[in-house]
Amino acid sequence: MLKAFKYRIYLTDEQKVLLAKTFGCCRWFYNFALNLTNETYKATGKGLSRNEIINKLPELKKELEWLTEVPSQAL
């Protein structure tokens, strides 16, 4: 027999804001990486590896300060 547990969490207002920022930044970075990969593929015929995309992140954090507001593990 399998058991399942459901838990309900009640977030504070600060936690709700941080969670919304985190999801928004993750969504933005995913779309940025997808667009960058597509453009690179169209131009060169090769896509980008995961490491090449991740290496762009420090540059982006310097340009876009709002990316530094979320935990780096999420990005």
Coordinates of N, CA and C in Angstrom, one line a residue:
M1 N 0.8 -1.2 0.0 CA 0.0 0.0 0.0 C 0.9 1.2 0.0
L2 N 0.6 2.2 -0.8 CA 1.3 3.4 -0.9 C 0.6 4.5 -0.1
K3 N 1.4 5.3 0.6 CA 0.8 6.4 1.4 C 1.2 7.7 0.7
A4 N 0.4 8.7 0.9 CA 0.7 10.0 0.4 C 0.4 11.0 1.5
F5 N 1.2 12.0 1.5 CA 1.0 13.1 2.5 C 0.9 14.4 1.8
K6 N -0.1 15.2 2.1 CA -0.2 16.5 1.6 C 0.0 17.6 2.7
Y7 N 0.8 18.6 2.3 CA 1.1 19.6 3.3 C 0.7 21.0 2.7
R8 N 0.2 21.8 3.5 CA -0.2 23.2 3.1 C 0.8 24.1 3.8
I9 N 1.4 25.0 3.0 CA 2.3 26.0 3.6 C 1.7 27.3 3.5
Y10 N 1.9 28.1 4.5 CA 1.4 29.5 4.6 C 2.6 30.4 4.5
L11 N 2.7 31.1 3.4 CA 3.8 32.0 3.2 C 3.5 33.4 3.8
T12 N 4.6 34.0 4.3 CA 4.5 35.4 4.7 C 4.5 36.3 3.4
D13 N 4.2 37.5 3.5 CA 4.2 38.4 2.4 C 5.6 38.5 1.8
E14 N 6.6 38.5 2.6 CA 8.0 38.6 2.1 C 8.3 37.3 1.2
Q15 N 7.9 36.2 1.7 CA 8.1 34.9 1.0 C 7.4 34.9 -0.3
K16 N 6.2 35.4 -0.3 CA 5.4 35.4 -1.5 C 6.1 36.3 -2.6
V17 N 6.6 37.4 -2.2 CA 7.3 38.3 -3.1 C 8.6 37.6 -3.6
L18 N 9.3 37.0 -2.8 CA 10.6 36.4 -3.2 C 10.3 35.2 -4.1
L19 N 9.2 34.5 -3.9 CA 8.8 33.4 -4.7 C 8.4 33.9 -6.1
A20 N 7.6 34.9 -6.1 CA 7.2 35.5 -7.4 C 8.4 36.0 -8.2
K21 N 9.4 36.7 -7.5 CA 10.6 37.2 -8.2 C 11.4 36.0 -8.7
T22 N 11.5 35.0 -7.9 CA 12.3 33.8 -8.3 C 11.7 33.1 -9.6
F23 N 10.4 32.9 -9.6 CA 9.8 32.3 -10.7 C 9.9 33.2 -12.0
G24 N 9.7 34.5 -11.8 CA 9.8 35.4 -12.9 C 11.2 35.4 -13.5
C25 N 12.2 35.4 -12.6 CA 13.6 35.4 -13.1 C 14.0 34.1 -13.8
C26 N 13.5 33.0 -13.3 CA 13.7 31.7 -13.9 C 13.1 31.7 -15.3
R27 N 11.8 32.1 -15.4 CA 11.1 32.2 -16.6 C 11.9 33.0 -17.6
W28 N 12.3 34.2 -17.2 CA 13.0 35.1 -18.1 C 14.3 34.5 -18.6
F29 N 15.1 33.9 -17.7 CA 16.4 33.3 -18.1 C 16.2 32.1 -19.0
Y30 N 15.2 31.3 -18.8 CA 14.9 30.2 -19.7 C 14.6 30.7 -21.1
N31 N 13.7 31.7 -21.2 CA 13.4 32.3 -22.5 C 14.6 32.9 -23.1
F32 N 15.4 33.6 -22.3 CA 16.6 34.2 -22.9 C 17.6 33.1 -23.4
A33 N 17.8 32.0 -22.7 CA 18.6 31.0 -23.1 C 18.1 30.3 -24.4
L34 N 16.8 30.1 -24.4 CA 16.2 29.4 -25.6 C 16.3 30.3 -26.8
N35 N 16.1 31.6 -26.7 CA 16.3 32.5 -27.8 C 17.7 32.6 -28.2
L36 N 18.7 32.6 -27.3 CA 20.1 32.6 -27.6 C 20.5 31.4 -28.4
T37 N 20.0 30.2 -27.9 CA 20.3 29.0 -28.5 C 19.8 28.9 -30.0
N38 N 18.5 29.4 -30.1 CA 17.9 29.4 -31.5 C 18.7 30.3 -32.4
E39 N 19.1 31.5 -32.0 CA 19.8 32.4 -32.8 C 21.2 31.9 -33.2
T40 N 21.8 31.2 -32.2 CA 23.2 30.7 -32.5 C 23.0 29.5 -33.5
Y41 N 22.0 28.7 -33.3 CA 21.8 27.6 -34.3 C 21.5 28.1 -35.7
K42 N 20.7 29.1 -35.8 CA 20.4 29.7 -37.1 C 21.7 30.2 -37.8
A43 N 22.5 30.9 -37.0 CA 23.7 31.5 -37.5 C 24.8 30.5 -37.8
T44 N 25.0 29.5 -37.0 CA 26.2 28.6 -37.1 C 25.9 27.2 -37.4
G45 N 24.6 26.8 -37.2 CA 24.2 25.4 -37.4 C 24.5 24.5 -36.2
K46 N 25.0 25.1 -35.2 CA 25.2 24.4 -33.9 C 24.6 25.2 -32.8
G47 N 24.1 24.4 -31.8 CA 23.4 25.0 -30.7 C 24.5 25.3 -29.6
L48 N 24.0 25.7 -28.4 CA 24.9 26.0 -27.3 C 24.8 24.9 -26.3
S49 N 25.9 24.6 -25.6 CA 25.8 23.6 -24.5 C 25.3 24.3 -23.3
R50 N 25.0 23.4 -22.3 CA 24.5 24.0 -21.1 C 25.5 24.8 -20.4
N51 N 26.8 24.4 -20.4 CA 27.8 25.2 -19.8 C 28.0 26.6 -20.5
E52 N 27.9 26.6 -21.8 CA 28.0 27.9 -22.5 C 26.9 28.9 -22.1
I53 N 25.7 28.3 -21.9 CA 24.6 29.2 -21.4 C 24.8 29.6 -20.0
I54 N 25.2 28.7 -19.1 CA 25.5 29.1 -17.7 C 26.6 30.1 -17.6
N55 N 27.6 30.0 -18.4 CA 28.7 31.0 -18.4 C 28.3 32.4 -18.7
K56 N 27.1 32.6 -19.4 CA 26.6 33.9 -19.7 C 26.0 34.6 -18.5
L57 N 25.6 33.8 -17.5 CA 24.9 34.3 -16.3 C 25.6 35.4 -15.5
P58 N 26.9 35.3 -15.3 CA 27.6 36.4 -14.5 C 27.6 37.7 -15.3
E59 N 27.7 37.6 -16.6 CA 27.6 38.9 -17.4 C 26.2 39.5 -17.3
L60 N 25.2 38.6 -17.3 CA 23.8 39.1 -17.2 C 23.6 39.7 -15.9
K61 N 24.1 39.1 -14.8 CA 23.9 39.7 -13.5 C 24.5 41.0 -13.3
K62 N 25.6 41.3 -14.0 CA 26.2 42.6 -13.9 C 25.4 43.6 -14.7
E63 N 24.8 43.2 -15.8 CA 24.0 44.1 -16.6 C 22.6 44.4 -16.0
L64 N 22.0 43.3 -15.5 CA 20.6 43.3 -15.0 C 20.7 43.1 -13.5
E65 N 20.6 44.1 -12.7 CA 20.7 43.9 -11.2 C 19.6 43.1 -10.6
W66 N 18.4 43.1 -11.2 CA 17.3 42.4 -10.6 C 17.5 40.9 -10.6
L67 N 18.5 40.4 -11.4 CA 18.8 39.0 -11.4 C 19.5 38.6 -10.1
T68 N 20.2 39.5 -9.5 CA 20.9 39.2 -8.2 C 20.0 39.1 -7.0
E69 N 18.7 39.5 -7.2 CA 17.8 39.5 -6.0 C 17.3 38.1 -5.7
V70 N 17.5 37.2 -6.6 CA 16.9 35.8 -6.3 C 18.1 34.9 -6.0
P71 N 17.8 33.8 -5.4 CA 18.9 32.8 -5.1 C 19.5 32.3 -6.4
S72 N 20.8 32.2 -6.4 CA 21.5 31.7 -7.6 C 21.2 30.3 -8.0
Q73 N 20.9 29.5 -7.0 CA 20.6 28.1 -7.2 C 19.4 27.9 -8.1
A74 N 18.4 28.8 -8.1 CA 17.2 28.7 -8.9 C 17.5 29.0 -10.4
L75 N 18.5 29.8 -10.6 CA 18.8 30.1 -12.0 C 19.7 29.1 -12.6

